[in-house]
Coordinates of C-alpha atoms and ligand atoms in Angstrom, one line a residue:
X14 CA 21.2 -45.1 35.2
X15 CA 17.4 -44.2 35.9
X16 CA 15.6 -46.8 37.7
X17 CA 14.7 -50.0 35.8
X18 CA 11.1 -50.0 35.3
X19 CA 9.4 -52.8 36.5
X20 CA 12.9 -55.0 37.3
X21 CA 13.2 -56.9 40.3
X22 CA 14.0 -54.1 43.1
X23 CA 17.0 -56.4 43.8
X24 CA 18.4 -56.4 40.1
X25 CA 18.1 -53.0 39.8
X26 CA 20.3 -52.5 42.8
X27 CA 22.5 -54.3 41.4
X28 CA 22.8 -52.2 38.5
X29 CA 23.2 -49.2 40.4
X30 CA 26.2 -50.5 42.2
X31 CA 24.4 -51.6 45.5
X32 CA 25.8 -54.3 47.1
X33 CA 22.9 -56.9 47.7
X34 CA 23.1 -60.4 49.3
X35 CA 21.8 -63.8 47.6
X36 CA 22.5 -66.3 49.9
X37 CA 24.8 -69.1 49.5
X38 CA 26.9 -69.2 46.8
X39 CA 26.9 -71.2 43.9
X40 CA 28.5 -74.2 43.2
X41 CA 30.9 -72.4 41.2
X42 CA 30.4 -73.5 38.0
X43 CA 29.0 -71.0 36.3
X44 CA 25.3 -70.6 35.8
X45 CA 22.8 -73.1 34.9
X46 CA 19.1 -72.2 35.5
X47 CA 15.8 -74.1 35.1
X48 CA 15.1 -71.7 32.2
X49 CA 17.7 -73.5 30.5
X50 CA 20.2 -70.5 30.5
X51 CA 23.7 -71.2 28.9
X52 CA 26.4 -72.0 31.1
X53 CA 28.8 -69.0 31.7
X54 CA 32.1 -70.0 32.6
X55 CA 32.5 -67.5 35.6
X56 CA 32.8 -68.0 39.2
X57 CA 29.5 -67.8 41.3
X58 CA 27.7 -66.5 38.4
X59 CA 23.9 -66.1 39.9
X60 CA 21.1 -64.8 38.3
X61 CA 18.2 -62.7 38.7
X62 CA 15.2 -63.2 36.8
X63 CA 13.2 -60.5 35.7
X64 CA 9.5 -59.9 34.3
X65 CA 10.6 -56.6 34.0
X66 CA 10.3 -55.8 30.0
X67 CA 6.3 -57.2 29.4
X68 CA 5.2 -53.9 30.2
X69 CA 7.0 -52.3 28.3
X70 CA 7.8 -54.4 25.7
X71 CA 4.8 -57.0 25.3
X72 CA 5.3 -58.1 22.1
X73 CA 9.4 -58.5 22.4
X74 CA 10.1 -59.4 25.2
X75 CA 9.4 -62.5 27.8
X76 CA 12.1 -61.7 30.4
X77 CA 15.6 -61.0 31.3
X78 CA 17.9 -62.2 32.9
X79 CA 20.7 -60.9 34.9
X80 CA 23.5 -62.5 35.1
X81 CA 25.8 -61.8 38.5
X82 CA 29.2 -62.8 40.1
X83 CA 30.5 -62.2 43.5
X84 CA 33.6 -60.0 43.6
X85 CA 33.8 -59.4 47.0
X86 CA 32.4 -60.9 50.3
X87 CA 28.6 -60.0 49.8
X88 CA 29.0 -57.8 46.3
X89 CA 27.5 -59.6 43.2
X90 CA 28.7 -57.4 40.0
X91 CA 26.3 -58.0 36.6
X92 CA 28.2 -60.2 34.2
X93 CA 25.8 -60.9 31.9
X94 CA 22.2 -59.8 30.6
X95 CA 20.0 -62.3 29.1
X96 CA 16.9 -60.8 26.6
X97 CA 14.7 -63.0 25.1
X98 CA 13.0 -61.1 21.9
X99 CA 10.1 -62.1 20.1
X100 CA 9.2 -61.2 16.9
X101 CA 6.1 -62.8 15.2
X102 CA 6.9 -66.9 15.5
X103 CA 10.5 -66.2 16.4
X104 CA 11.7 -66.0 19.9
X105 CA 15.7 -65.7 20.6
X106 CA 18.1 -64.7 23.0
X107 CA 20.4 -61.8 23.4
X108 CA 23.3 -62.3 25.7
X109 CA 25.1 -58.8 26.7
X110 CA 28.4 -58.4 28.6
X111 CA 32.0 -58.5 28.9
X112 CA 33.9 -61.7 28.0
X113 CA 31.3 -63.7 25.8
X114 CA 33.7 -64.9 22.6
X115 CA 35.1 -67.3 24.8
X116 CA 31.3 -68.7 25.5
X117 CA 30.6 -69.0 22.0
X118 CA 30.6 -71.9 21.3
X119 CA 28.6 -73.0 24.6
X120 CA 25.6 -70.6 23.9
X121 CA 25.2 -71.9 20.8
X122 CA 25.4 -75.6 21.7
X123 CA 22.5 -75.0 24.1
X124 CA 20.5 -73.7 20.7
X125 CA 22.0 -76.4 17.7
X126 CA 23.2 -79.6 17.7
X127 CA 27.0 -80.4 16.3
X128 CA 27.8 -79.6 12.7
X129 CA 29.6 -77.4 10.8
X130 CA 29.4 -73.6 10.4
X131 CA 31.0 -70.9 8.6
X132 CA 32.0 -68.1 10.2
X133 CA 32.1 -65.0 8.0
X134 CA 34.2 -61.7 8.8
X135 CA 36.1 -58.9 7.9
X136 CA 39.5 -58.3 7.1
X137 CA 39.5 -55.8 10.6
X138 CA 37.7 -58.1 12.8
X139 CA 38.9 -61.3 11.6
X140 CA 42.5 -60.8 13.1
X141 CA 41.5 -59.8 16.1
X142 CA 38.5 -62.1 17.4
X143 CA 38.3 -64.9 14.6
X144 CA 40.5 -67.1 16.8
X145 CA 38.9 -67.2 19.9
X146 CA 35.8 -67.6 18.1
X147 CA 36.8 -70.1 16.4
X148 CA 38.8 -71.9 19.3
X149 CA 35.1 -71.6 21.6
X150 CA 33.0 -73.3 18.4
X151 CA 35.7 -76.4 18.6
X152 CA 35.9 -76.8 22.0
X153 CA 32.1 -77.5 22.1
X154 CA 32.2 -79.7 19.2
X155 CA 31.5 -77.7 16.1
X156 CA 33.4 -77.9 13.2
X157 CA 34.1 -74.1 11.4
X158 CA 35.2 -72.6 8.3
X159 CA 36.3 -69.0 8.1
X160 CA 35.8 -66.8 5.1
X161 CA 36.8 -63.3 5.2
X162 CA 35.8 -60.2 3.3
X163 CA 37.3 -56.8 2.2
X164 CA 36.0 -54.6 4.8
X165 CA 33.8 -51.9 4.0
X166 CA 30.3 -51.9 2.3
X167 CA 31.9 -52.7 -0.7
X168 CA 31.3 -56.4 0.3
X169 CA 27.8 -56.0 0.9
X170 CA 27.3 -57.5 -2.6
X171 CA 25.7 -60.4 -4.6
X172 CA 28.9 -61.5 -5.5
X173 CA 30.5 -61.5 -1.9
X174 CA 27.2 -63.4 -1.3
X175 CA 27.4 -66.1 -4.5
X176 CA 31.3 -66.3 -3.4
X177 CA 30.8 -67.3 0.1
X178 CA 27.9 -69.8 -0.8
X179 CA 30.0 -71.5 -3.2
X180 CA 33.3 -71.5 -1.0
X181 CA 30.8 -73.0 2.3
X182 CA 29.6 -76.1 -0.5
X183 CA 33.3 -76.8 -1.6
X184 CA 33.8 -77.0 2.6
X185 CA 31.3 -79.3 2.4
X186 CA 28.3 -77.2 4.6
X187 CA 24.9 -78.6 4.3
X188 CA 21.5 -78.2 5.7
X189 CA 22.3 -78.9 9.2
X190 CA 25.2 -76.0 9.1
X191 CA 24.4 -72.6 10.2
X192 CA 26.2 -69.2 9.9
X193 CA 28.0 -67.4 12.5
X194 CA 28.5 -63.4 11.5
X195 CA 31.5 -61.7 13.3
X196 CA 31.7 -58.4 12.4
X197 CA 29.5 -54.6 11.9
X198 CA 26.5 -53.9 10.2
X199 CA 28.2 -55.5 6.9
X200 CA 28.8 -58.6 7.6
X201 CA 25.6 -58.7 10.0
X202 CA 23.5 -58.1 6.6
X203 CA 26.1 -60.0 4.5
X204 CA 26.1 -63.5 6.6
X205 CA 22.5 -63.3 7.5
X206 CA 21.6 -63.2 3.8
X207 CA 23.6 -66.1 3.2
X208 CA 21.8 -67.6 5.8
X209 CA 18.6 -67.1 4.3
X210 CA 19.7 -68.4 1.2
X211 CA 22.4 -71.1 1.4
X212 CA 20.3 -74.3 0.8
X213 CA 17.1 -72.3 1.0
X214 CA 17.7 -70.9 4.9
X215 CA 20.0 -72.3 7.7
X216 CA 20.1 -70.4 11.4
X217 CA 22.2 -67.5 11.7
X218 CA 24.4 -66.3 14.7
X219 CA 24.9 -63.0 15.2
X220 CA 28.4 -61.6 16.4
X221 CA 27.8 -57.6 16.5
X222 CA 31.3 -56.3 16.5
X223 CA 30.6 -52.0 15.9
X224 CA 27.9 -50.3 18.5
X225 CA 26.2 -49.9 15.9
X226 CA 25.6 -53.5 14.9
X227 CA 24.6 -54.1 18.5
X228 CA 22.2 -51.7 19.3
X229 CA 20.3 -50.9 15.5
X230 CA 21.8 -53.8 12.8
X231 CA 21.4 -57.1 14.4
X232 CA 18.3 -57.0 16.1
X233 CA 15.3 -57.1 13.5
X234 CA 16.1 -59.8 10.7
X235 CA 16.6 -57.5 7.7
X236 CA 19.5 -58.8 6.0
X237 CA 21.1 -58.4 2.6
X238 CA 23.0 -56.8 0.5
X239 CA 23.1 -53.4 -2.2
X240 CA 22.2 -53.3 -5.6
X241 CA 23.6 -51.3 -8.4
X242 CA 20.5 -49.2 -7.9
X243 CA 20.8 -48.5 -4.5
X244 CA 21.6 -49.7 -0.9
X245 CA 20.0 -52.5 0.5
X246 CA 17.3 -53.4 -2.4
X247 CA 18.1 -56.9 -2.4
X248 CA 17.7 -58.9 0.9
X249 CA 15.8 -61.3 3.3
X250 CA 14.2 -60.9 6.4
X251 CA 15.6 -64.1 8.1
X252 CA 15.8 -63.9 12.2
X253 CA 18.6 -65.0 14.0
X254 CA 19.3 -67.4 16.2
X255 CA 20.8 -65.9 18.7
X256 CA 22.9 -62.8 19.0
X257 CA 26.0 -62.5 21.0
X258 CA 27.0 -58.7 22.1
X259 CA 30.4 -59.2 23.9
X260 CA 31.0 -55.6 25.0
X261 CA 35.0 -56.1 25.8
X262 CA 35.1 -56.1 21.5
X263 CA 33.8 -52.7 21.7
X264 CA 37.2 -51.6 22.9
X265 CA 38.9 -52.1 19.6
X266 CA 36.6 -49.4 17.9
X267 CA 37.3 -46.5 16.2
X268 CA 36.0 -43.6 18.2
X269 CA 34.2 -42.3 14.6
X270 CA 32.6 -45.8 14.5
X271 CA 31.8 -45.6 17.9
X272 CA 30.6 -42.4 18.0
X273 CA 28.1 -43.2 14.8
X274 CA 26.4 -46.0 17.1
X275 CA 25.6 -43.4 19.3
X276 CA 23.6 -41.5 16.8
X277 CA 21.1 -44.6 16.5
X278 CA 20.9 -44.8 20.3
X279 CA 19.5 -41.1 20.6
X280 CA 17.3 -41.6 17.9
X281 CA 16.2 -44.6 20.2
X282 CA 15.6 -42.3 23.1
X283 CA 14.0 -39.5 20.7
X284 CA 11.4 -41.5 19.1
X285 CA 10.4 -44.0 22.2
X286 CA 12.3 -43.2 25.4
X287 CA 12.6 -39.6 27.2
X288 CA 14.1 -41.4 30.1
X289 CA 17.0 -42.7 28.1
X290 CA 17.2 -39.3 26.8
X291 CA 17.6 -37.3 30.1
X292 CA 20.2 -40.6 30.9
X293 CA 22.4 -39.9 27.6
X294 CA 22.9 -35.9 29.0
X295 CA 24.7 -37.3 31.9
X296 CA 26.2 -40.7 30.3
X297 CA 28.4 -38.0 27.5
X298 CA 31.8 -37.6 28.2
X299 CA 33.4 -38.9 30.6
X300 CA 31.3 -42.3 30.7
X301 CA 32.0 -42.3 26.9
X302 CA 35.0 -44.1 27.1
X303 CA 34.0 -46.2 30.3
X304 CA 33.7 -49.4 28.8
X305 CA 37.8 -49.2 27.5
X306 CA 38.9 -48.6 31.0
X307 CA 37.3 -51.2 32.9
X308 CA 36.6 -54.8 32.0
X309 CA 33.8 -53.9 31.8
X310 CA 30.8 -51.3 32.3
X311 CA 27.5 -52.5 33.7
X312 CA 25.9 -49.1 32.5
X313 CA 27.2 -49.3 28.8
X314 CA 25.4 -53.2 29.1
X315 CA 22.7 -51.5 30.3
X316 CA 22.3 -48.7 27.7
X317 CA 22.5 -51.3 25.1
X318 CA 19.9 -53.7 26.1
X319 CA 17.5 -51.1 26.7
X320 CA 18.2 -50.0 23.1
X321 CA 17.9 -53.6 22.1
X322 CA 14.4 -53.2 23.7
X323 CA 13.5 -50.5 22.0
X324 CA 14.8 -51.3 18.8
X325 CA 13.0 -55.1 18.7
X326 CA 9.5 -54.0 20.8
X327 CA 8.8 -51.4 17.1
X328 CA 10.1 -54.4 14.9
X329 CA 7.7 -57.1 16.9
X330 CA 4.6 -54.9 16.1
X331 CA 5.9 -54.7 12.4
X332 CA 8.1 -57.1 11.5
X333 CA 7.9 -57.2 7.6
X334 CA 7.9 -53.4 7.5
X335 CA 5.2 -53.4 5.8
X336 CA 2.2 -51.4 8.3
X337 CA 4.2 -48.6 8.4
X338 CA 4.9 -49.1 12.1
X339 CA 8.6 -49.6 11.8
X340 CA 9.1 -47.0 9.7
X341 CA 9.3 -44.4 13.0
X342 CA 12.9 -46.7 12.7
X343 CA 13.8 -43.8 10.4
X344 CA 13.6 -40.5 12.2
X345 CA 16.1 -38.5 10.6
X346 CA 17.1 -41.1 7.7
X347 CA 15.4 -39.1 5.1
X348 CA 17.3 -36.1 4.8
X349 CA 20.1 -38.4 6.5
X350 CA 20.2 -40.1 3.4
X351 CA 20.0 -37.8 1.0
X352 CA 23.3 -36.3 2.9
X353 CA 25.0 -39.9 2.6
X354 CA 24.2 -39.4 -0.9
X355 CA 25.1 -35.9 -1.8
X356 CA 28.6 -36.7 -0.4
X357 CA 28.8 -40.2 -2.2
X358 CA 29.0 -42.5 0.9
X359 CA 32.4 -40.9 1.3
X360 CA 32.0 -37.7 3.6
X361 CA 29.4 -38.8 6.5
X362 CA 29.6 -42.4 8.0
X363 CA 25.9 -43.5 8.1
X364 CA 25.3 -42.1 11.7
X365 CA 26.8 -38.9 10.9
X366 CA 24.6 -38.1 8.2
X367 CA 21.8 -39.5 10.5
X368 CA 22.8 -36.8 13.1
X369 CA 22.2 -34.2 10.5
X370 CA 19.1 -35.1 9.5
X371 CA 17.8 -35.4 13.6
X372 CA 19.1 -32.0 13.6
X373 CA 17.1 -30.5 10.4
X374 CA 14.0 -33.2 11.2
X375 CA 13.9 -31.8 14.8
X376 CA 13.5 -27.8 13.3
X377 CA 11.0 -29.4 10.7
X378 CA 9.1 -30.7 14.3
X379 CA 9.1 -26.8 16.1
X380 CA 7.3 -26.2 12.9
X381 CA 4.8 -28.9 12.0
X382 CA 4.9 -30.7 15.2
X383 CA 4.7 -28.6 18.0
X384 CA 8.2 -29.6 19.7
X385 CA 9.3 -27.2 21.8
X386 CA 12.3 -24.9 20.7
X387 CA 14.4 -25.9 24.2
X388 CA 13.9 -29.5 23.3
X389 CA 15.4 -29.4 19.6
X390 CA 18.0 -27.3 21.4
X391 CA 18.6 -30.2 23.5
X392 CA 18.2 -32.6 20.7
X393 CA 21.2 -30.8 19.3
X394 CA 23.1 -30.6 22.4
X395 CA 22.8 -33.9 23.1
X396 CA 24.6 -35.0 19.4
X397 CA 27.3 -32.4 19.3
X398 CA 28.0 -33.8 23.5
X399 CA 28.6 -37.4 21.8
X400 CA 30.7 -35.5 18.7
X401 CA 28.4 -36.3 16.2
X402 CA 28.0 -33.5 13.8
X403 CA 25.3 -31.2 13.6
X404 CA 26.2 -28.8 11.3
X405 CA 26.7 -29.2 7.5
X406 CA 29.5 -28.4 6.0
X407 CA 29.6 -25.5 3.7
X408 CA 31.3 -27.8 1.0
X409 CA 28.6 -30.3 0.5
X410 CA 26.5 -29.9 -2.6
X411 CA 23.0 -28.7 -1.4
X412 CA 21.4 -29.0 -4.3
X413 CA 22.8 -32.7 -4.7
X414 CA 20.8 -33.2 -1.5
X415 CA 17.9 -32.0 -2.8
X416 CA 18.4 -34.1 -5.9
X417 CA 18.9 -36.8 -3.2
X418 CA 15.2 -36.7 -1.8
X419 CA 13.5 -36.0 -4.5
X420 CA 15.1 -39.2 -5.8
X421 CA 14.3 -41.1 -2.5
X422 CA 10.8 -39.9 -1.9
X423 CA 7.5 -39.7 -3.7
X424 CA 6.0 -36.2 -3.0
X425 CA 2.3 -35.7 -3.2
X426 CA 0.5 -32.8 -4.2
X427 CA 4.1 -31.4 -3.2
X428 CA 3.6 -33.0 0.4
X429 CA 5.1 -35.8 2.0
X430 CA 4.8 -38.8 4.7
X431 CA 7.1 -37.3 7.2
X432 CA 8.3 -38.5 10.2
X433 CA 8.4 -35.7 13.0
X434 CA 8.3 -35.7 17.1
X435 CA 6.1 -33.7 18.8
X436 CA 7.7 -34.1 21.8
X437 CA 10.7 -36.3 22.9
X438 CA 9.8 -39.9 23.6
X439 CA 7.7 -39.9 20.8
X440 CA 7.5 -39.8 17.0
X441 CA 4.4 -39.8 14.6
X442 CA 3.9 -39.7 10.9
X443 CA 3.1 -36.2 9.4
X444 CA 1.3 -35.8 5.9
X445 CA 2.0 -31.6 6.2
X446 CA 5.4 -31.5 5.4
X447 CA 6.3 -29.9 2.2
X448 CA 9.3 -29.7 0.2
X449 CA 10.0 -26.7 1.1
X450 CA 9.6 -27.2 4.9
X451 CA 12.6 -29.5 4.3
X452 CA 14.4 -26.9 2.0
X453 CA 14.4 -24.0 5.0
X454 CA 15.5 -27.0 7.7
X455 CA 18.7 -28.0 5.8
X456 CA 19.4 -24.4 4.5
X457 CA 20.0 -24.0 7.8
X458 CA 22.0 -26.4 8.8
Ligands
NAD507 N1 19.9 -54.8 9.0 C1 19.6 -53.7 9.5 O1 18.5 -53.6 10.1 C2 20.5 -52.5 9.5 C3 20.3 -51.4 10.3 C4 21.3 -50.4 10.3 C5 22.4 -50.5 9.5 N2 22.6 -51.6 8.7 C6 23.7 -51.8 7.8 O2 24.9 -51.8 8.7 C7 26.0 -51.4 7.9 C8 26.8 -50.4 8.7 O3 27.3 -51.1 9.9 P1 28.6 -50.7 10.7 O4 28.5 -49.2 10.9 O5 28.7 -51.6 11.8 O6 29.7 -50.9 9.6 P2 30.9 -51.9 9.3 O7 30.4 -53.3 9.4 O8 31.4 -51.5 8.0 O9 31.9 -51.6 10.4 C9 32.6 -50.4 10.4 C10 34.1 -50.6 10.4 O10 34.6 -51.0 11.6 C11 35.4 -52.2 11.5 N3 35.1 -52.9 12.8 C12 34.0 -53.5 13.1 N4 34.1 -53.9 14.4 C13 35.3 -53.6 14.9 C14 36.0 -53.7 16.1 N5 35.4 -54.3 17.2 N6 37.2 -53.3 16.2 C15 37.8 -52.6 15.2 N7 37.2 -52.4 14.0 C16 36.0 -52.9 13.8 C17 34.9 -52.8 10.3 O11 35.9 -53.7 9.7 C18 34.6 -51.6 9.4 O12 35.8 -51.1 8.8 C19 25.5 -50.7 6.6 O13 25.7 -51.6 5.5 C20 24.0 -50.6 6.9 O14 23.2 -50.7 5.7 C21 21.7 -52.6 8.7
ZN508 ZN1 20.3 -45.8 10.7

C-alpha cells in the first residue's frame, strides 16, 4: 500500500505490517474512546486516531479512526477503520473490517435509541447474513422485521417499494423505526428510498453486501428506484445513518460481481487518485482474492476506505448533483450506458459496460485531452489485469449503441458535455467532443 498521506506515522505502520508498540494493553473489552466510538467486541482493540483525511478530504471527512488488536506479544493488526463523512448537514460514520455483522446491533445503539426496524434483503443475501443480523439487532434491544426481495434489479421498483411500506405498517413500524439495508446496490437504493419515504423519512442503515455497494452505491444518499422510462428516474437523496462494510461478507461474492466493483474503484483512481492507480497495478492478481484466504485483509480495508474517500469528498462538494461537480462520478458511464442498453441489461453487468466505456472515453482523452497514449494503454491494462472487459464484442448491436446515446444525451451544435482525463488523477469536463469523436472510439473497441 503507498504511504498514507497525512496519517499518524504510527497508523500507517501499522497498515504496512510493522509491528509497533502502544503501551499497556487495554482492559480487554473491546474499544471505547472519548470520541464516543462503538464498542467492538474484540480483545485489546486500541485505536489510533487520525487527522489524516482534512487535507485531502476537507469537506468529507473529520478523522479516522483505526481500529487495532494485539495478536502477538507487541503486534497490533487493524481490525477496524472508523470514517466519519460529511456531506452538507450530515455527518456519519463508516465502520470497515472483518467481523462487523455480529456488531450490528451495537454500532447502531450508540446512533438510535430502541425501537423497531425493518431489515430489507435479497433472496441471496438474506440466507446467508439475515440471521446474524438479525440475532446482533436483538441482543442490543431492537426489535426487527425482515422483508425479502427477488434478487436482481427487477426489485428496484415502486411496487417493491409500496409493498414493503405497507408490510413495515401491518408490523406495526412508526416514526421512531428506522431501516436497516442488507444487501448490493439494489436493496441499498431500494431500502434507502423507503427510508426517505416511510412516514415522510426515518434513518437508514446501510449494510453493503457487493464491492460495489461498498465502495460507489452506499456512500452519497441517492436512493431509489427505476421507472418504466428508465433507470433510476424516481428516487430521494436521503443520507444514511451509518454504513456498516463488514469485509468477511465479501467472501461469498461472485467473482463477476466482484470483479464489476473493481471497475468503479479504477474509475476512482482515474478521475482523483494516480497513487491508487500505480497501487491497483501491483494489488491485481494475486491480492485479488486476498480477502477469501485470510480473515481478513488490512489492504483490501484499506483500498476501500480510501475509495470511500474519494467517492464522498466529490459528493460533499455536490451533494444534490446539481453544480455539475459530481458528475466527474461518471467517467465512462456515458458510452457505458449506452452499452448496458444496446445489450438490454442482459449482456454487461453495470461495471462491465463501465470498463468499456473507460476504455473508448480514455482514446476520446489522447484525442481531445491530451492524455498520453502509454497512459490509456495503462488504463487498459489495468482493467483487462482485474478481468474486466475491454473489448466489445463483435455481436453487440453498434448501432443500438449509438441509438443509446443519442437517446441519453442532448448534443449541441453536434457537440457534447463530455467527461475526459487529461492525465490520470484527474478528470474535467470537455464541450469539444463530437458525435463522431465517440463513433471512431467505440468503432474501435
Ligand atoms: N445510489 C448510488 O449512488 C448508486 C451508485 C452505483 C450503483 N447503484 C445501483 O446499484 C445497483 C447495482 O448494485 P450491485 O452491483 O451491488 O447489484 P445487486 O444488489 O443486484 O447485487 C448483485 C448480485 O449479488 C448478490 N449478492 C450481493 N451480495 C452478495 C454476497 N455478499 N454474497 C453473495 N451474493 C451476493 C445479489 O443478490 C445480486 O444477485 C444498481 O441498481 C445501480 O443503479 C446506485
Ligand atoms: Zn457506475
Amino acid at each position: 500500500m503507498p504511504p498514507i498521506k497525512g496519517m499518524q506515522a504510527s497508523a500507517a505502520a501499522i497498515l504496512e505490517g510493522s509491528p509497533v508498540d502502544f503501551g499497556p494493553a487495554s482492559d480487554g473489552g473491546g474499544g471505547g474512546d472519548s470520541s464516543g466510538m462503538i464498542y467492538l467486541h474484540r480483545m485489546e482493540a486500541r485505536f489510533v486516531n487520525s487527522e489524516s483525511l482534512r487535507e485531502q478530504a476537507p469537506n468529507a471527512f473529520a478523522s479516522s479512526t483505526v481500529f487495532l488488536f494485539r495478536s502477538g506479544k507487541k503486534q497490533y493488526r487493524l481490525a477496524v477503520i472508523s470514517i466519519e463523512v460529511r456531506i452538507g448537514q450530515h455527518s456519519y460514520r463508516v465502520l470497515i473490517g472483518p467481523g462487523l455483522l455480529e456488531t450490528v446491533g451495537n454500532a447502531i445503539k450508540e446512533k438510535l435509541s430502541p425501537s423497531r426496524c425493518a431489515i430489507i434483503s435479497d433472496t441471496n443475501v438474506a440466507p446467508l447474513f439475515a440471521e446474524p443480523v438479525k440475532k446482533s439487532l436483538t441482543s442490543a434491544g431492537f426489535d426487527s422485521v425482515l422483508i425479502i426481495v427477488p434478487a436482481g434489479e427487477q426489485s428496484k421498483t415502486l411496487e417493491q417499494t409500496s409493498t414493503a411500506c405497507e408490510q413495515m405498517l401491518l408490523e406495526g413500524l412508526d416514526r421512531q423505526s428506522f431501516v436497516v439495508g442488507l444487501g448490493g446496490g439494489v436493496i441499498g437504493d431500494l431500502s434507502g428510498f423507503v427510508a426517505a419515504i416511510f412516514q415522510r423519512g426515518i434513518p437508514h442503515v446501510q449494510i453493503p453486501t457487493t464491492l460495489l455497494a461498498m465502495v460507489d452505491s452506499s456512500i452519497g444518499g441517492k436512493t431509489g428506484v427505476n421507472a418504466r422510462a428508465g433507470k433510476n428516474l424516481i428516487g430521494a437523496i436521503h443520507q444514511p445513518v451509518l454504513v456498516i462494510d463488514d469485509v468477511d461478507i465479501l467472501k461469498t461474492l461472485p467473482s463477476r460481481e466482484l470483479r464489476q466493483g473493481f471497475a468503479e474503484i479504477i474509475k476512482h483512481a482515474i478521475i482523483a487518485d494516480a497513487e491508487m492507480f500505480a497501487h491497483l497495478t501491483q494489488f491485481a492478481g494475486s491480492k485479488l482474492d486476498c480477502f477469501k484466504q485470510s480473515s481478513f485483509c488490512e489492504e483490501f480495508v484499506s483500498l476501500i476506505r480510501r475509495n470511500i474517500e474519494i467517492k464522498a469528498n466529490i459528493v460533499a462538494k455536490d451533494e444534490r448533483d446539481r453544480t455539475g461537480e459530481r458528475a466527474v462520478l461518471n467517467f465512462g458511464h456515458t458510452i457505458g450506458h449506452a452499452i448496458e442498453r444496446a445489450g438490454d441489461y442482459k449482456t454487461f453487468l453495470h461495471g462491465e459496460a463501465v470498463s468499456l466505456g473507460m476504455v473508448a472515453t480514455a482514446s476520446i482523452s489522447v484525442k481531445k485531452a491530451g492524455l498520453p497514449e502509454d497512459e490509456r494503454n495503462a488504463i487498459v491494462d489495468l482493467l483487462r489485469k482485474f478481468g474486466l472487459p475491454t473489448k466489445l464484442p463483435t455481436n453487440v448491436p453498434r448501432q443500438k449503441m449509438f441509438d443509446a446515446l443519442k437517446f441519453d444525451k442532448k448534443f449541441e451544435h453536434g457537440r457534447i458535455r463530455f467527461l475526459v482525463t487529461p492525465k490520470i488523477g484527474s478528470a474535467s469536463l470537455s464541450g469539444d467532443v463530437t458525435m463522431e469523436d465517440i463513433r471512431a472510439a467505440v468503432e474501435k473497441l
